[in-house]
Short mmCIF file of C-alpha atoms in Angstrom, two decimals:
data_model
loop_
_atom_site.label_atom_id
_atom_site.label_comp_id
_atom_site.label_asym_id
_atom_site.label_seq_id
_atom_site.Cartn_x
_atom_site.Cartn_y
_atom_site.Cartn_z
CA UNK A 288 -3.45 0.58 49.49
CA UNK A 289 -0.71 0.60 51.90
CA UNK A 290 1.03 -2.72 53.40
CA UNK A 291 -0.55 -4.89 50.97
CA UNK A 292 1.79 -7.37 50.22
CA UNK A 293 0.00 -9.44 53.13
CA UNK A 294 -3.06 -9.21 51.25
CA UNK A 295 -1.78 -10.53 47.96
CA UNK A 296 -0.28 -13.23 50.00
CA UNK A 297 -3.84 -13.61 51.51
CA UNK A 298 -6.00 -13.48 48.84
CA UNK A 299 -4.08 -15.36 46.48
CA UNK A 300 -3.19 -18.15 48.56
CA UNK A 301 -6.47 -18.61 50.10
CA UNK A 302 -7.95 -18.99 46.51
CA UNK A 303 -4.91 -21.52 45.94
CA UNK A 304 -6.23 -23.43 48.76
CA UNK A 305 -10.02 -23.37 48.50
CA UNK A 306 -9.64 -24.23 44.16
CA UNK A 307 -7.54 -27.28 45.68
CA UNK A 308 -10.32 -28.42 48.23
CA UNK A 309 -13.23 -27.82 45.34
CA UNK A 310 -10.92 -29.68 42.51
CA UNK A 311 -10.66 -32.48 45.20
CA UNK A 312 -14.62 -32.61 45.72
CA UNK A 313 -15.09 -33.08 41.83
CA UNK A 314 -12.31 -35.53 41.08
CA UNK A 315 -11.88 -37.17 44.66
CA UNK A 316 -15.34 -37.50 46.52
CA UNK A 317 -17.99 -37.12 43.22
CA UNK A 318 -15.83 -39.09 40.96
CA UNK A 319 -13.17 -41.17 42.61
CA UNK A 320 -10.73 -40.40 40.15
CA UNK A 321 -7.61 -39.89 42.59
CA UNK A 322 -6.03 -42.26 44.57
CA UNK A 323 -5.54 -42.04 48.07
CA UNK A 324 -2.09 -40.88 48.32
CA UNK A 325 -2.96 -37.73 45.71
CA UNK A 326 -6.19 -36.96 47.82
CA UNK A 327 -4.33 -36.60 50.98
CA UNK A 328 -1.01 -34.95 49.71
CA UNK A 329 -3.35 -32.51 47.65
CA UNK A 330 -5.33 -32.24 51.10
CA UNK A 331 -2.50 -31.77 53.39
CA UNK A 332 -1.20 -28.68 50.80
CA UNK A 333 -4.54 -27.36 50.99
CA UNK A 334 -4.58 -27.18 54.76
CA UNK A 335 -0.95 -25.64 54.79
CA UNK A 336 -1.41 -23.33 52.09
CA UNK A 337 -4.65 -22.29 54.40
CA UNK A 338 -3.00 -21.95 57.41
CA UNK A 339 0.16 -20.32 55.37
CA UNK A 340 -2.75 -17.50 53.90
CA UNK A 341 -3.96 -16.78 57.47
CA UNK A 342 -1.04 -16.03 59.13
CA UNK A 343 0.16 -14.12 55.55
CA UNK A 344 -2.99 -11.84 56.52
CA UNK A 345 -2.48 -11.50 60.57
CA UNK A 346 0.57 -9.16 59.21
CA UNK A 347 -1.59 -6.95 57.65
CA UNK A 348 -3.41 -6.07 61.39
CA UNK A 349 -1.60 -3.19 63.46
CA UNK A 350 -2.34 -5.78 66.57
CA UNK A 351 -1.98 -8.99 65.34
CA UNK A 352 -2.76 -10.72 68.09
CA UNK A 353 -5.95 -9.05 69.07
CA UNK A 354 -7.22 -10.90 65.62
CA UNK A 355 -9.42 -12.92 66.84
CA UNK A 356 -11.88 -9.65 67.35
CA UNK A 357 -12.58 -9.60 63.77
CA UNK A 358 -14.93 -12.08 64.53
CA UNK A 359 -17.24 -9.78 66.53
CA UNK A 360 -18.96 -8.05 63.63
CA UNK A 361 -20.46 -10.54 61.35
CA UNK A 362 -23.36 -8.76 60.93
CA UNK A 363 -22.48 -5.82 59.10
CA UNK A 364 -18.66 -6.61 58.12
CA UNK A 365 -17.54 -8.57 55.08
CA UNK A 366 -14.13 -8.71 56.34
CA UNK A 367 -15.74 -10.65 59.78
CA UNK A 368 -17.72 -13.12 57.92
CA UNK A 369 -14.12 -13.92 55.30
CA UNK A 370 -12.22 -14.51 58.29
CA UNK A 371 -15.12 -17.13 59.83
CA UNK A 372 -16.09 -18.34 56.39
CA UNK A 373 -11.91 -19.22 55.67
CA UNK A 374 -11.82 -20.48 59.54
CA UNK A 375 -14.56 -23.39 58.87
CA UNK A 376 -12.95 -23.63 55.79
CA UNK A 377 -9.95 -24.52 57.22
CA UNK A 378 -11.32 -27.14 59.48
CA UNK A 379 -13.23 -29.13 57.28
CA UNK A 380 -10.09 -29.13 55.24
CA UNK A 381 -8.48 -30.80 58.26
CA UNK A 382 -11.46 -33.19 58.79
CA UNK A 383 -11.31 -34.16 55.06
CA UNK A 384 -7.59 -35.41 55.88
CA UNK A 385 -9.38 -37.66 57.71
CA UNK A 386 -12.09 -38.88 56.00
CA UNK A 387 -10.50 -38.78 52.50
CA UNK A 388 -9.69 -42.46 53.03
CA UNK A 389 -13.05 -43.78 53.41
CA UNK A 390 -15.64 -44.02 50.92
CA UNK A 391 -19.35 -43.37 50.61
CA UNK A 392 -21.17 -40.19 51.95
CA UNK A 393 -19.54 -39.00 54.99
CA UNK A 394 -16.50 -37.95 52.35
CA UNK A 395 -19.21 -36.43 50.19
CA UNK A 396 -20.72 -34.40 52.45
CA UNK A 397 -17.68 -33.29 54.28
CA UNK A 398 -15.99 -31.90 50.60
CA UNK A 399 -19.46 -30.20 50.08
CA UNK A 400 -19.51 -28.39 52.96
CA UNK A 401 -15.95 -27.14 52.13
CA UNK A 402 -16.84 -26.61 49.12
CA UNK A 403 -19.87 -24.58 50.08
CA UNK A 404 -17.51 -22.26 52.78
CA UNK A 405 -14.92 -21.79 50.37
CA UNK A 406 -16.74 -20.35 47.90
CA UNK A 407 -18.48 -18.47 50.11
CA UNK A 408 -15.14 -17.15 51.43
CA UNK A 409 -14.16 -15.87 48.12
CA UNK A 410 -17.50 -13.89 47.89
CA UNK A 411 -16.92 -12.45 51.14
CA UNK A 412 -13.49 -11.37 50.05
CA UNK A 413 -14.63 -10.16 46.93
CA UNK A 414 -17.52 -8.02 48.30
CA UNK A 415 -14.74 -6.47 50.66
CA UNK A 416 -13.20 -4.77 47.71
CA UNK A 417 -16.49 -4.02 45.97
CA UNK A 418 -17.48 0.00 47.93
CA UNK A 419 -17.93 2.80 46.50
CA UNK A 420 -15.39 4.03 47.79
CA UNK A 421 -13.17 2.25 45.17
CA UNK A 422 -14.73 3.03 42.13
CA UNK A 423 -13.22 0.88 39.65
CA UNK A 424 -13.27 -1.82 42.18
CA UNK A 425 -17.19 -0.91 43.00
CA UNK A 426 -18.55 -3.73 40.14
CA UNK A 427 -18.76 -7.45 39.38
CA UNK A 428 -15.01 -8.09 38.04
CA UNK A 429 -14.01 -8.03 41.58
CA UNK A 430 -15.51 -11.10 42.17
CA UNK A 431 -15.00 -12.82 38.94
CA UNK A 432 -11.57 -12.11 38.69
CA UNK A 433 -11.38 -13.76 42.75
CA UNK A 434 -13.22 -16.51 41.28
CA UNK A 435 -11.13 -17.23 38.49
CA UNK A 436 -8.46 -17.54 40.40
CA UNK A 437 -9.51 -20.25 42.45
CA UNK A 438 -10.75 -22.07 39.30
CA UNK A 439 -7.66 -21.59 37.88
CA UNK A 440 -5.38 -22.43 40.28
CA UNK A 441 -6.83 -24.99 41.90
CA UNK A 442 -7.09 -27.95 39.13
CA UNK A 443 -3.37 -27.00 38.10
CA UNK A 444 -2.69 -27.32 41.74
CA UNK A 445 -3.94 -31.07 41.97
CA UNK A 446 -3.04 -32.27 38.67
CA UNK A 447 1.22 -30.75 40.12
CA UNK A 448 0.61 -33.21 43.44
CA UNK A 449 -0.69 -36.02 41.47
CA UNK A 450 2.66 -35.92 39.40
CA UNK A 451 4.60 -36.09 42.62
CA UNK A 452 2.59 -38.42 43.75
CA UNK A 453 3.04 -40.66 40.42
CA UNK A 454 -0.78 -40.89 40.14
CA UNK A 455 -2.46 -41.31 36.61
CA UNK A 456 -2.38 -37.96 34.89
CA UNK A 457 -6.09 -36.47 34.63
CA UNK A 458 -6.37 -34.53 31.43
CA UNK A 459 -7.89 -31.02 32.26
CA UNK A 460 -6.50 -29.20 29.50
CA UNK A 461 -10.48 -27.92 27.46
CA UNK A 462 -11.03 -26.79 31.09
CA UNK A 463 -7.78 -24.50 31.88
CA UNK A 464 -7.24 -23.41 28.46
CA UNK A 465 -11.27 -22.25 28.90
CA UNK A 466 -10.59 -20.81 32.16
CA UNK A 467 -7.60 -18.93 30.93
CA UNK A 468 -9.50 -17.38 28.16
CA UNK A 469 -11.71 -16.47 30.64
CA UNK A 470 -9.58 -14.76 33.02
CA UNK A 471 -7.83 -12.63 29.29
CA UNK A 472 -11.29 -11.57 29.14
CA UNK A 473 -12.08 -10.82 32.41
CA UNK A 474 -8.67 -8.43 32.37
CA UNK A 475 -10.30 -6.76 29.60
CA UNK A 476 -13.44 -6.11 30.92
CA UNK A 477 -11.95 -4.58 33.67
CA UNK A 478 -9.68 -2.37 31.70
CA UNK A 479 -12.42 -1.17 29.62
CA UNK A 480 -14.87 -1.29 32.59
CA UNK A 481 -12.16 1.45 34.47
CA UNK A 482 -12.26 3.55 31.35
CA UNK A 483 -16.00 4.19 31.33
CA UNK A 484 -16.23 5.03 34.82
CA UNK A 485 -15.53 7.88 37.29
CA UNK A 486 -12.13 10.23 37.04
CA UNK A 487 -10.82 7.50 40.01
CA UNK A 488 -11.75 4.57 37.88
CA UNK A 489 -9.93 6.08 34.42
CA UNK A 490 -7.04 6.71 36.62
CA UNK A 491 -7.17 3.43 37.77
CA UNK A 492 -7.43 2.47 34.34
CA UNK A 493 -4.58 4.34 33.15
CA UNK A 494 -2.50 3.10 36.00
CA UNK A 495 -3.20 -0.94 35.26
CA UNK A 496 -2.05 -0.06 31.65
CA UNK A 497 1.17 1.58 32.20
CA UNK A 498 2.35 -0.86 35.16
CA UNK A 499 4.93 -3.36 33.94
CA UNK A 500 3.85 -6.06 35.83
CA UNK A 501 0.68 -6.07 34.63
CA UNK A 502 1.91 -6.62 31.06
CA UNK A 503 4.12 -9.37 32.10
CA UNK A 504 0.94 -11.19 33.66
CA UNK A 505 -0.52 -10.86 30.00
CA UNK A 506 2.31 -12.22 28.78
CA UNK A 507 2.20 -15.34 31.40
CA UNK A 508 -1.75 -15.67 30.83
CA UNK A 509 -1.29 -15.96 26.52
CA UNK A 510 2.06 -17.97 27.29
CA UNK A 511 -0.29 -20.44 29.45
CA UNK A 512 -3.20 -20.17 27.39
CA UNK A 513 -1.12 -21.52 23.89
CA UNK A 514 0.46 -24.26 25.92
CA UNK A 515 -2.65 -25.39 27.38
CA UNK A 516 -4.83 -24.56 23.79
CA UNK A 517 -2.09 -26.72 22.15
CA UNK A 518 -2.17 -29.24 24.50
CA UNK A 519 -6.02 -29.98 23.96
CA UNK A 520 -4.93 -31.85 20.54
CA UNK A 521 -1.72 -32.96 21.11
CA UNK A 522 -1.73 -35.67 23.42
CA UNK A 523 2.04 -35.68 24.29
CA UNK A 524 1.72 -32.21 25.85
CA UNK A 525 -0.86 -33.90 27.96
CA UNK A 526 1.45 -34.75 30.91
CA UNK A 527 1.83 -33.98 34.64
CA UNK A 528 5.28 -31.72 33.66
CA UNK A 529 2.98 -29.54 31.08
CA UNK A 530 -0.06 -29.35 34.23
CA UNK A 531 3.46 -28.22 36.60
CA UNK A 532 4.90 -25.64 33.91
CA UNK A 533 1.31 -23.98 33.50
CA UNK A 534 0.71 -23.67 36.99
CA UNK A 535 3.84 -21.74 38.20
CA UNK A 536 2.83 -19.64 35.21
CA UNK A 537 -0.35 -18.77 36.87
CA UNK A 538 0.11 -18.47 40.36
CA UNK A 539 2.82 -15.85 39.24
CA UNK A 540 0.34 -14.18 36.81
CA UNK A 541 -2.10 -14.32 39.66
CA UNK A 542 0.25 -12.69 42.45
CA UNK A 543 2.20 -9.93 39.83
CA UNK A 544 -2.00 -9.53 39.21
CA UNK A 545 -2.91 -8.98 42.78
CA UNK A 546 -0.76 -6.82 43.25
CA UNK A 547 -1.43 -5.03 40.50
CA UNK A 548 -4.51 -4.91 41.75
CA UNK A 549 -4.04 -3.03 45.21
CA UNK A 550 -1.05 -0.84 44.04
CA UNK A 551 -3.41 0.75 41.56
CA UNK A 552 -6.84 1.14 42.93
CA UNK A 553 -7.58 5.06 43.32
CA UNK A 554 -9.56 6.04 46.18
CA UNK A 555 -12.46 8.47 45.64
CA UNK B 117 -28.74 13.88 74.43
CA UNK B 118 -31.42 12.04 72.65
CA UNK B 119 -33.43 13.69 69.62
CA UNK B 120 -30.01 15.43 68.87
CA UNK B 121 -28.28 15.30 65.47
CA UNK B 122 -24.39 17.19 65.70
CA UNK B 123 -23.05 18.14 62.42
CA UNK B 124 -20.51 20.51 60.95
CA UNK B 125 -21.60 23.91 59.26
CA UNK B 126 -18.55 24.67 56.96
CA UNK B 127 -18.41 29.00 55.86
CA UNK B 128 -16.81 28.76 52.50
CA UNK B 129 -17.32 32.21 52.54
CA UNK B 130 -15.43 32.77 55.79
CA UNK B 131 -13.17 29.78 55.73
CA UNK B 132 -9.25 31.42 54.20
CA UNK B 133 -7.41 28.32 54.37
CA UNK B 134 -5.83 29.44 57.45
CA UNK B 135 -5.60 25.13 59.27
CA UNK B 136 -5.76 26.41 62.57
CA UNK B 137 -8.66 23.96 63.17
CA UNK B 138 -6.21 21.12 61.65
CA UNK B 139 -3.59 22.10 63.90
CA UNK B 140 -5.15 22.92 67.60
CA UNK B 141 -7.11 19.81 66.83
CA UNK B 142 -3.75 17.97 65.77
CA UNK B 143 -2.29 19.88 69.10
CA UNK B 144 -5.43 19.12 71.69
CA UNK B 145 -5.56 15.85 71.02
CA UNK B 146 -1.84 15.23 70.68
CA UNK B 147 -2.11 13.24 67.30
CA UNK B 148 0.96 11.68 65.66
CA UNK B 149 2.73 13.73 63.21
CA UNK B 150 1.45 11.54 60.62
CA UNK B 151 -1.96 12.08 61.04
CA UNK B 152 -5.05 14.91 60.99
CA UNK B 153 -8.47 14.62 61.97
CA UNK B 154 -9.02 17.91 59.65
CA UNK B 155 -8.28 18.85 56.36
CA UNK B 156 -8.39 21.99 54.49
CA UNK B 157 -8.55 22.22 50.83
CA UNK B 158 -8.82 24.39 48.45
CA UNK B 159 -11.58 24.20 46.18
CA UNK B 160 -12.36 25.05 42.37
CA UNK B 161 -12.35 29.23 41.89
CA UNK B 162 -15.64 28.40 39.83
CA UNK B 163 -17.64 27.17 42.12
CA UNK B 164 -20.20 30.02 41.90
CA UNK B 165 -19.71 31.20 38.38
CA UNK B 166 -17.22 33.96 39.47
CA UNK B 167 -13.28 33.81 40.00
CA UNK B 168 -12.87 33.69 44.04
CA UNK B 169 -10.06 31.65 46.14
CA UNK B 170 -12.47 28.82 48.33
CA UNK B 171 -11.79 26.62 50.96
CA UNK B 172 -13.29 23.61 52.92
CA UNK B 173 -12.33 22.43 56.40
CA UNK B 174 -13.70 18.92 56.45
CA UNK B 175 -13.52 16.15 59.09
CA UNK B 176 -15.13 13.10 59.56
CA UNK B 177 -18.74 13.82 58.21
CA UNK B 178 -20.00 11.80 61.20
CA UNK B 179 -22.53 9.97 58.20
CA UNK B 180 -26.17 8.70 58.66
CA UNK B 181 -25.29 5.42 56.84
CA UNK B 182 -21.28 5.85 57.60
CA UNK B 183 -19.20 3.21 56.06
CA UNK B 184 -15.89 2.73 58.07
CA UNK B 185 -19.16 1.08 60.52
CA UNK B 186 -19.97 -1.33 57.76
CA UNK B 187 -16.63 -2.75 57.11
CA UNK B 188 -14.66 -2.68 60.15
CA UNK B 189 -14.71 -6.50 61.53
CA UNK B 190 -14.55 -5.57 65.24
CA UNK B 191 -17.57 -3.33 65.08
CA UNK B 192 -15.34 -0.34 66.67
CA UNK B 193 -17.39 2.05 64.72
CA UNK B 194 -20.88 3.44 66.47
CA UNK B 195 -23.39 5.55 65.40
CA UNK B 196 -24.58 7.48 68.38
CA UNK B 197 -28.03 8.48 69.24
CA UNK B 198 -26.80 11.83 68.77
CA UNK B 199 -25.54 11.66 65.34
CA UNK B 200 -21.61 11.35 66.25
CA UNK B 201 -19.82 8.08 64.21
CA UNK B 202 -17.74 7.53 67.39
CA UNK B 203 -14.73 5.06 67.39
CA UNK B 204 -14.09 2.86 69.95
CA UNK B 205 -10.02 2.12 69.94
CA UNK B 206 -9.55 -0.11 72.29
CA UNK B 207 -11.80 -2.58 69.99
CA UNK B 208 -9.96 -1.78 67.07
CA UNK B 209 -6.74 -3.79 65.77
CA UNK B 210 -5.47 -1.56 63.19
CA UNK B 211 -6.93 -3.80 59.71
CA UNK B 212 -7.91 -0.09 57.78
CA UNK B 213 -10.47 -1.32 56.05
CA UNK B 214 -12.37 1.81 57.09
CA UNK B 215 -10.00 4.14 55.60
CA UNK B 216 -10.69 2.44 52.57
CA UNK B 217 -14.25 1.79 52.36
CA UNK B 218 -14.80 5.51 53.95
CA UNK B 219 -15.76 7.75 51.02
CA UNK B 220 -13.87 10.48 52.15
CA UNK B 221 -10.33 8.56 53.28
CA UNK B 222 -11.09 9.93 56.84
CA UNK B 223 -9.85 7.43 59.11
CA UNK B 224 -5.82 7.48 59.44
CA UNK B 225 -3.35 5.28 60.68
CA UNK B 226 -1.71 6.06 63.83
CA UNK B 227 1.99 4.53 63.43
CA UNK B 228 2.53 4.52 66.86
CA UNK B 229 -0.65 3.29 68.49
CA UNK B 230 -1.35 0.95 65.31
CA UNK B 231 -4.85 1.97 65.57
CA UNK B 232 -7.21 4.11 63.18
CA UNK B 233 -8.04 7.34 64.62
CA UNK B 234 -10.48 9.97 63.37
CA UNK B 235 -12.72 13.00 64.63
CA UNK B 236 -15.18 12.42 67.21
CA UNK B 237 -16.48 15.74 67.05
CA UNK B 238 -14.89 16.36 70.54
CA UNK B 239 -17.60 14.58 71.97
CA UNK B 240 -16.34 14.56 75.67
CA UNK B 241 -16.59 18.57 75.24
CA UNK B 242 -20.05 18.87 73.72
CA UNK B 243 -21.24 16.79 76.47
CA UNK B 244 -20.58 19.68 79.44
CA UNK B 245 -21.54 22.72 76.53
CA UNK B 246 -18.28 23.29 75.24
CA UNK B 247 -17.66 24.44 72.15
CA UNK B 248 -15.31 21.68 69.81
CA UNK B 249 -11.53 22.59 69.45
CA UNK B 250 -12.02 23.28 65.76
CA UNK B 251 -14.88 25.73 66.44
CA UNK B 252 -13.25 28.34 68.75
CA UNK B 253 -10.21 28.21 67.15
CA UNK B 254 -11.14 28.85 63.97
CA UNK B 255 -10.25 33.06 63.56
CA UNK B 256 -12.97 33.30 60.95
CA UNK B 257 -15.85 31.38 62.50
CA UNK B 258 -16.22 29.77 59.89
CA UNK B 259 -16.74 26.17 61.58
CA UNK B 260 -19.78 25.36 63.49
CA UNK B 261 -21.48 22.27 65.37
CA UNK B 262 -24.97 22.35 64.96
CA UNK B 263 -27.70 20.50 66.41
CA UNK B 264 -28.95 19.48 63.08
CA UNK B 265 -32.90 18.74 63.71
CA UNK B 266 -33.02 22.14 65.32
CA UNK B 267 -31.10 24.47 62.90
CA UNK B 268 -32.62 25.92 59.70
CA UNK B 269 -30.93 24.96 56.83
CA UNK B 270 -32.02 26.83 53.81
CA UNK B 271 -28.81 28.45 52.16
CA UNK B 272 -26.79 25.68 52.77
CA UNK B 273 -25.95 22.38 50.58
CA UNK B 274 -24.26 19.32 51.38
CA UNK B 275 -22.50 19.19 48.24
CA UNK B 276 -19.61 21.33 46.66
CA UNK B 277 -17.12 20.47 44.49
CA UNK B 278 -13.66 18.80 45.43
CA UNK B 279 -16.61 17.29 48.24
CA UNK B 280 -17.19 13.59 46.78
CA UNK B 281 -20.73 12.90 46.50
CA UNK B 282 -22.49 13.06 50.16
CA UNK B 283 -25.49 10.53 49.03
CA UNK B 284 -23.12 7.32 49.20
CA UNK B 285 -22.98 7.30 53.10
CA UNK B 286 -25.30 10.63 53.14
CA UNK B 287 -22.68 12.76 55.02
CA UNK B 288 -24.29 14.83 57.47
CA UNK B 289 -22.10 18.05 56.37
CA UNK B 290 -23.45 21.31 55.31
CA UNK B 291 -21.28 23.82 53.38
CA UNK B 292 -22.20 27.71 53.21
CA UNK B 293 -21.58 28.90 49.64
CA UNK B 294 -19.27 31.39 49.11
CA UNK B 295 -21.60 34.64 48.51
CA UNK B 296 -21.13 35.69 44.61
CA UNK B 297 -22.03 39.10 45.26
CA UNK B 298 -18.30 39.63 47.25
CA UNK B 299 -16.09 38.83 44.46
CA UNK B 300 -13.63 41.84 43.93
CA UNK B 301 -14.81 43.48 40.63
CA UNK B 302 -11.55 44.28 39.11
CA UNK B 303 -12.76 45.61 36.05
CA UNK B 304 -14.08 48.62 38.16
#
């Protein structure tokens, strides 16, 4: 696809920001486990990292400024309901910065409901991708491989504020070093998923294999997936640096992956 | 207009590959360099069990389910009454998610205008009984625009190959195979 550096920037920051908001529904409004000044600073990088995304994406548009007609066709359009899903997204983010102080149900129900829209975003992104049109695109890796990354991301992402913030660390490292795994198989699947398909999907295939970056995201994903592994039984490796170090590993595997992704998907 | 379906009857047997229709469509409508609302291709020498030079003139296929309608977020895509997949520019802001989700990549980027642009099967034209610019310029008439719920169709197909597959947005297309029976017999 052409111009679609915007759309890495997009996708992959959008997922960045909505894995945040979810991580801080778990470990801030179900469980408490963060303290005020990591819930906020996580909060406020989820907001900006949102905002950052959208305007990432307005670059994409041959009128940028006539964006806001996107809207128009939620009915039929996945692309329309992304861009409103991400929107409300967006602004419950900003109302959590406000309520992420106080306790009880309010908080709870405000995290929720951003929980609910961003996950709803990243279906509605995923479905964009998932025509006929795009035959080795046209199946369910799509959207587990858009999922992923917001599970991915998103933990690493909170547990990298809270050691800024000089917050207890909170030891996620069966749940990455799962998620990782998951994501080496998910590559796979769609590897061998391309191969079995139409001429457009085998040359997709073909094209995933022999592009350097991709190999260089395998190499980040078994890199990250042996520090985290090791780091389940060691407990010095459990540490906010180790949670920092892993996730600059996989926000670059997940960008070299997006764009892997659009530079290589053969139309019909 | 109502009741009427347009679509394109394609000759393979008369079509040579000459682009005139790509090019006094390209020239009518004053289209960036960049861009085509037809395309010519040759097609597989096989595709009637005998060795013969084919070609197909396609533009948009103006589909019954088209969709560049279904994922463009402005809704600049239409599906007339009368069959035509019309596109409404001033509604659209240049995203291209049609000219990815259309089967047949027919949408294009206009570098200039920063808007998608595609066939509209000269629509304006049609309207006062005029023929399309593809249609009388082709040398060959080999193009036609046919009411399609008031022209017999046996003999033709809506699938050839180096077509993709016409049930994904059920293109409204129709090709005229190439008639075996005219290949030069050079054994003779």
């Amino acid at each position: 696809m052409e111009h679609s550096f915007t759309l890495v920037l997009f996708t992959v920051l959008s997922q960045l920001a909505i894995g945040g908001f979810i991580t801080l529904f778990f470990l801030d409004a179900l469980k408490g486990k963060l303290s005020p000044k990591t819930s906020q600073t996580a909060a406020v990088g989820v907001v900006v990292i949102g905002i950052v995304a959208v305007l990432a994406s307005l670059f994409h548009l041959g009128h940028p400024f006539h964006a806001a007609k996107a809207l128009l066709n939620f009915g039929h359009s996945w692309l329309s309901r992304e861009v409103i899903f991400f929107a409300i997204f967006i602004v419950i983010a900003i109302i959590y910065l406000f309520v992420s102080k106080t306790e009880g149900g309010r908080k709870k129900i405000v995290a929720g409901l951003g929980t609910l829209f961003g996950i709803l975003t990243v279906y509605s992104t995923a479905m964009i991708y998932t025509i006929p049109s795009m035959p080795a695109w046209n199946n369910g890796t799509t959207l587990l491989a858009f999922m992923l990354t917001a599970c991915v991301l998103g933990p690493l992402f909170v547990q990298t504020i809270s050691g800024f913030t000089k917050d207890t660390f909170i030891d996620c490292s069966r749940y990455t070093t799962t998620i990782i795994g998951a994501l080496i198989v998910v590559n796979l699947l769609i590897i061998s998923v391309a191969h079995g398909g139409s001429d457009e999907a085998v040359a997709t295939g073909l094209a995933i294999c022999t592009s350097p970056l991709f190999w260089i995201k395998a190499v980040l994903y078994v890199l990250a997936f042996l520090i985290s592994g090791r780091s389940i039984c060691n407990s010095n490796l459990k540490n906010t640096n180790i949670a920092t170090i892993l996730f600059v590993l996989m926000l670059v595997a997940e960008f070299l992956g997006r764009i892997v992704f659009y530079a290589t998907g053969v139309h019909l | 207009m109502a009741n009427q379906k347009y679509g394109f009857i394609i000759s393979m047997e008369r079509c040579i590959g000459c682009n005139a229709c790509t090019i006094s469509c390209k020239s009518y409508y004053n289209l960036n360099p960049s861009i085509n609302r037809r395309f010519v291709r040759e097609v597989e020498e096989t595709l009637v069990g005998e060795a013969k030079r084919c070609h197909i003139s396609t533009a948009c296929n103006h589909c019954e389910e088209p969709g560049c309608a279904k994922a463009c977020p402005t809704g600049a895509y239409t599906k007339l009454d009368n069959g035509i997949v019309k596109h409404n520019q001033d509604r659209c802001i240049g995203c291209k998610m049609c000219a990815t989700a259309c089967p047949y990549g027919v949408p294009q980027f206009d570098p200039v205008k920063k808007k998608m642009d595609k066939c509209s099967l000269c629509v304006e034209l049609l309207e006062v009984g005029e023929e399309t610019i593809c249609m009388a310029s082709c040398p060959m008439e080999a193009i036609q625009v046919v009411d399609l719920n008031e022209t017999e169709t046996i003999g033709l197909v809506d699938r050839v190959n180096g077509f993709v597959n016409p049930d994904i947005t059920k293109s409204t297309t129709l090709f005229k195979l190439p008639d075996a029976t005219h290949t030069v017999r050079r054994d003779l």
